[in-house]
Amino acid sequence: MHSIPTRPSVQEEVGPRLPGAIYSNTDGRFEVLALITDPAEAAQLLRRAAARWALIVCDTLRADGEPFAVGSVWTTSDYLVRPARVAYASAA
């Protein structure tokens, strides 16, 4: 009997790319501004029929870098430059 492989979790696909993290790959160096986990909103941002999540990132190597959405999974080609924020500090 053949078993159906399990689907990676959103957390496995996103990897350490949470808001505040900076990661690098062959496409550039990116700061994660937001993680969108609502499938409908993620699909709309990525202009796809379906998506489970999306990241809003900004290329930190470009002075004119504008935020944009990505939906690529974390791979061994990605490198974490700075970990995500773990807590938000109160401004007061």
Backbone as JSON Lines, residues from 0, in Angstrom:
{"i":0,"aa":"M","n":[0.84,-1.18,0.0],"ca":[0.0,0.0,0.0],"c":[0.89,1.24,0.0]}
{"i":1,"aa":"H","n":[0.52,2.2,-0.82],"ca":[1.28,3.45,-0.9],"c":[0.72,4.45,0.09]}
{"i":2,"aa":"S","n":[1.63,5.15,0.73],"ca":[1.16,6.2,1.64],"c":[1.26,7.55,0.95]}
{"i":3,"aa":"I","n":[0.35,8.4,1.28],"ca":[0.34,9.75,0.73],"c":[1.28,10.6,1.57]}
{"i":4,"aa":"P","n":[2.27,11.23,0.93],"ca":[3.19,12.06,1.72],"c":[2.45,13.22,2.39]}
{"i":5,"aa":"T","n":[2.86,13.53,3.58],"ca":[2.22,14.64,4.29],"c":[2.7,15.95,3.72]}
{"i":6,"aa":"R","n":[1.84,16.92,3.78],"ca":[2.12,18.26,3.29],"c":[2.91,19.01,4.36]}
{"i":7,"aa":"P","n":[3.97,19.74,3.97],"ca":[4.7,20.53,4.97],"c":[3.77,21.56,5.62]}
{"i":8,"aa":"S","n":[4.01,21.85,6.87],"ca":[3.21,22.86,7.55],"c":[3.61,24.25,7.06]}
{"i":9,"aa":"V","n":[2.75,25.21,7.31],"ca":[3.07,26.6,6.96],"c":[4.35,27.01,7.66]}
{"i":10,"aa":"Q","n":[4.51,26.62,8.92],"ca":[5.71,26.98,9.67],"c":[6.97,26.4,9.01]}
{"i":11,"aa":"E","n":[6.89,25.17,8.5],"ca":[8.03,24.57,7.82],"c":[8.33,25.29,6.52]}
{"i":12,"aa":"E","n":[7.3,25.7,5.79],"ca":[7.51,26.4,4.52],"c":[8.05,27.81,4.73]}
{"i":13,"aa":"V","n":[7.58,28.5,5.75],"ca":[8.02,29.87,6.03],"c":[9.42,29.86,6.63]}
{"i":14,"aa":"G","n":[9.73,28.85,7.43],"ca":[11.02,28.78,8.1],"c":[11.15,29.89,9.13]}
{"i":15,"aa":"P","n":[12.33,30.46,9.29],"ca":[12.54,31.5,10.3],"c":[12.15,32.91,9.84]}
{"i":16,"aa":"R","n":[11.46,33.01,8.72],"ca":[11.12,34.32,8.15],"c":[9.85,34.89,8.78]}
{"i":17,"aa":"L","n":[9.99,35.37,9.97],"ca":[8.9,36.04,10.69],"c":[9.15,37.53,10.67]}
{"i":18,"aa":"P","n":[8.14,38.36,10.97],"ca":[8.34,39.82,10.93],"c":[9.56,40.27,11.73]}
{"i":19,"aa":"G","n":[10.38,41.07,11.07],"ca":[11.6,41.58,11.68],"c":[12.85,40.84,11.23]}
{"i":20,"aa":"A","n":[12.69,39.63,10.72],"ca":[13.84,38.85,10.27],"c":[14.37,39.42,8.96]}
{"i":21,"aa":"I","n":[15.66,39.24,8.76],"ca":[16.3,39.57,7.49],"c":[16.94,38.28,6.98]}
{"i":22,"aa":"Y","n":[16.65,37.97,5.72],"ca":[17.25,36.78,5.11],"c":[17.83,37.15,3.75]}
{"i":23,"aa":"S","n":[18.73,36.28,3.31],"ca":[19.43,36.53,2.05],"c":[19.36,35.27,1.19]}
{"i":24,"aa":"N","n":[19.34,35.48,-0.12],"ca":[19.45,34.39,-1.09],"c":[20.0,34.98,-2.38]}
{"i":25,"aa":"T","n":[19.98,34.22,-3.44],"ca":[20.56,34.71,-4.7],"c":[19.8,35.89,-5.29]}
{"i":26,"aa":"D","n":[18.55,36.1,-4.86],"ca":[17.75,37.21,-5.37],"c":[17.98,38.53,-4.65]}
{"i":27,"aa":"G","n":[18.58,38.49,-3.45],"ca":[18.8,39.72,-2.7],"c":[18.8,39.46,-1.2]}
{"i":28,"aa":"R","n":[18.68,40.55,-0.43],"ca":[18.6,40.47,1.03],"c":[17.3,41.16,1.42]}
{"i":29,"aa":"F","n":[16.46,40.47,2.17],"ca":[15.1,40.92,2.41],"c":[14.76,41.0,3.88]}
{"i":30,"aa":"E","n":[14.08,42.08,4.25],"ca":[13.52,42.2,5.59],"c":[12.05,41.79,5.51]}
{"i":31,"aa":"V","n":[11.64,40.93,6.42],"ca":[10.25,40.49,6.46],"c":[9.43,41.53,7.22]}
{"i":32,"aa":"L","n":[8.45,42.1,6.55],"ca":[7.6,43.11,7.16],"c":[6.33,42.5,7.73]}
{"i":33,"aa":"A","n":[5.8,41.45,7.09],"ca":[4.56,40.83,7.56],"c":[4.46,39.4,7.05]}
{"i":34,"aa":"L","n":[3.8,38.56,7.83],"ca":[3.45,37.2,7.45],"c":[1.94,37.13,7.37]}
{"i":35,"aa":"I","n":[1.42,36.8,6.2],"ca":[-0.02,36.7,5.98],"c":[-0.38,35.22,5.95]}
{"i":36,"aa":"T","n":[-1.24,34.78,6.88],"ca":[-1.61,33.37,6.94],"c":[-3.08,33.13,6.56]}
{"i":37,"aa":"D","n":[-3.8,34.17,6.21],"ca":[-5.16,34.01,5.71],"c":[-5.05,33.58,4.24]}
{"i":38,"aa":"P","n":[-5.51,32.37,3.9],"ca":[-5.34,31.88,2.52],"c":[-5.93,32.79,1.44]}
{"i":39,"aa":"A","n":[-7.09,33.37,1.67],"ca":[-7.7,34.24,0.66],"c":[-6.85,35.5,0.44]}
{"i":40,"aa":"E","n":[-6.4,36.1,1.52],"ca":[-5.57,37.31,1.4],"c":[-4.21,36.98,0.77]}
{"i":41,"aa":"A","n":[-3.63,35.84,1.16],"ca":[-2.34,35.42,0.59],"c":[-2.47,35.2,-0.92]}
{"i":42,"aa":"A","n":[-3.52,34.51,-1.33],"ca":[-3.73,34.26,-2.76],"c":[-3.89,35.56,-3.53]}
{"i":43,"aa":"Q","n":[-4.63,36.49,-2.98],"ca":[-4.83,37.79,-3.64],"c":[-3.5,38.54,-3.77]}
{"i":44,"aa":"L","n":[-2.71,38.58,-2.69],"ca":[-1.43,39.28,-2.72],"c":[-0.46,38.66,-3.74]}
{"i":45,"aa":"L","n":[-0.51,37.33,-3.85],"ca":[0.4,36.63,-4.75],"c":[-0.15,36.5,-6.17]}
{"i":46,"aa":"R","n":[-1.4,36.97,-6.36],"ca":[-2.08,36.87,-7.66],"c":[-2.12,35.41,-8.14]}
{"i":47,"aa":"R","n":[-2.55,34.54,-7.21],"ca":[-2.68,33.11,-7.49],"c":[-4.11,32.68,-7.2]}
{"i":48,"aa":"A","n":[-4.49,31.53,-7.72],"ca":[-5.81,30.98,-7.43],"c":[-5.9,30.52,-5.98]}
{"i":49,"aa":"A","n":[-4.78,30.05,-5.43],"ca":[-4.77,29.57,-4.05],"c":[-3.38,29.75,-3.45]}
{"i":50,"aa":"A","n":[-3.34,29.98,-2.16],"ca":[-2.09,30.08,-1.41],"c":[-2.41,29.87,0.06]}
{"i":51,"aa":"R","n":[-1.47,29.32,0.79],"ca":[-1.69,29.13,2.23],"c":[-1.12,30.29,3.04]}
{"i":52,"aa":"W","n":[-0.12,30.99,2.48],"ca":[0.52,32.09,3.19],"c":[1.27,32.97,2.19]}
{"i":53,"aa":"A","n":[1.67,34.14,2.66],"ca":[2.51,35.05,1.87],"c":[3.34,35.88,2.84]}
{"i":54,"aa":"L","n":[4.47,36.31,2.37],"ca":[5.32,37.23,3.13],"c":[5.34,38.57,2.41]}
{"i":55,"aa":"I","n":[5.31,39.65,3.16],"ca":[5.57,40.97,2.61],"c":[7.01,41.29,2.99]}
{"i":56,"aa":"V","n":[7.85,41.52,1.98],"ca":[9.27,41.76,2.22],"c":[9.71,43.03,1.5]}
{"i":57,"aa":"C","n":[10.89,43.5,1.87],"ca":[11.5,44.65,1.22],"c":[12.98,44.32,1.02]}
{"i":58,"aa":"D","n":[13.49,44.53,-0.19],"ca":[14.9,44.26,-0.48],"c":[15.75,45.35,0.17]}
{"i":59,"aa":"T","n":[16.57,44.95,1.13],"ca":[17.38,45.93,1.87],"c":[18.62,46.35,1.11]}
{"i":60,"aa":"L","n":[18.93,45.72,0.0],"ca":[20.1,46.1,-0.8],"c":[19.78,47.19,-1.81]}
{"i":61,"aa":"R","n":[18.5,47.48,-1.97],"ca":[18.08,48.51,-2.93],"c":[17.6,49.73,-2.17]}
{"i":62,"aa":"A","n":[18.15,50.86,-2.48],"ca":[17.73,52.11,-1.83],"c":[16.28,52.43,-2.13]}
{"i":63,"aa":"D","n":[15.82,52.03,-3.32],"ca":[14.45,52.31,-3.73],"c":[13.54,51.09,-3.56]}
{"i":64,"aa":"G","n":[13.97,50.15,-2.71],"ca":[13.22,48.91,-2.54],"c":[11.82,49.15,-1.99]}
{"i":65,"aa":"E","n":[10.83,48.66,-2.7],"ca":[9.43,48.78,-2.29],"c":[8.96,47.43,-1.75]}
{"i":66,"aa":"P","n":[8.09,47.43,-0.75],"ca":[7.56,46.16,-0.24],"c":[6.8,45.4,-1.33]}
{"i":67,"aa":"F","n":[6.95,44.07,-1.31],"ca":[6.23,43.21,-2.25],"c":[5.99,41.85,-1.61]}
{"i":68,"aa":"A","n":[5.09,41.09,-2.18],"ca":[4.71,39.79,-1.64],"c":[5.51,38.67,-2.29]}
{"i":69,"aa":"V","n":[5.89,37.68,-1.47],"ca":[6.54,36.46,-1.96],"c":[5.86,35.26,-1.34]}
{"i":70,"aa":"G","n":[5.94,34.15,-2.05],"ca":[5.34,32.92,-1.55],"c":[6.27,31.73,-1.71]}
{"i":71,"aa":"S","n":[7.56,31.99,-1.85],"ca":[8.52,30.89,-2.01],"c":[8.85,30.27,-0.66]}
{"i":72,"aa":"V","n":[9.01,28.95,-0.64],"ca":[9.3,28.25,0.6],"c":[10.76,28.46,1.0]}
{"i":73,"aa":"W","n":[11.04,28.31,2.29],"ca":[12.39,28.4,2.83],"c":[13.18,27.19,2.34]}
{"i":74,"aa":"T","n":[14.37,27.42,1.79],"ca":[15.2,26.32,1.3],"c":[16.62,26.45,1.84]}
{"i":75,"aa":"T","n":[17.46,25.51,1.47],"ca":[18.86,25.55,1.89],"c":[19.62,26.67,1.18]}
{"i":76,"aa":"S","n":[19.03,27.28,0.17],"ca":[19.64,28.42,-0.51],"c":[19.42,29.73,0.24]}
{"i":77,"aa":"D","n":[18.49,29.71,1.21],"ca":[18.2,30.9,2.01],"c":[19.09,30.93,3.24]}
{"i":78,"aa":"Y","n":[19.48,32.14,3.65],"ca":[20.38,32.32,4.79],"c":[19.79,33.38,5.71]}
{"i":79,"aa":"L","n":[19.66,33.05,6.98],"ca":[19.13,34.0,7.95],"c":[20.22,34.97,8.38]}
{"i":80,"aa":"V","n":[20.01,36.27,8.14],"ca":[20.97,37.31,8.5],"c":[20.68,37.83,9.9]}
{"i":81,"aa":"R","n":[19.4,38.06,10.18],"ca":[18.98,38.55,11.5],"c":[17.68,37.85,11.87]}
{"i":82,"aa":"P","n":[17.62,37.28,13.08],"ca":[16.38,36.62,13.49],"c":[15.24,37.61,13.66]}
{"i":83,"aa":"A","n":[14.04,37.07,13.67],"ca":[12.84,37.88,13.85],"c":[12.77,38.45,15.26]}
{"i":84,"aa":"R","n":[11.97,39.49,15.39],"ca":[11.68,40.04,16.71],"c":[10.91,38.98,17.48]}
{"i":85,"aa":"V","n":[11.22,38.81,18.75],"ca":[10.5,37.82,19.53],"c":[9.37,38.45,20.34]}
{"i":86,"aa":"A","n":[9.5,39.73,20.63],"ca":[8.45,40.43,21.4],"c":[8.43,41.88,20.97]}
{"i":87,"aa":"Y","n":[7.28,42.46,21.12],"ca":[7.12,43.87,20.8],"c":[7.21,44.69,22.08]}
{"i":88,"aa":"A","n":[8.03,45.71,22.06],"ca":[8.18,46.57,23.23],"c":[7.15,47.68,23.17]}
{"i":89,"aa":"S","n":[6.64,48.05,24.32],"ca":[5.68,49.13,24.4],"c":[6.38,50.46,24.17]}
{"i":90,"aa":"A","n":[5.72,51.34,23.44],"ca":[6.31,52.66,23.15],"c":[6.22,53.57,24.37]}
{"i":91,"aa":"A","n":[5.38,53.25,25.32],"ca":[5.17,54.13,26.48],"c":[6.16,53.85,27.58]}
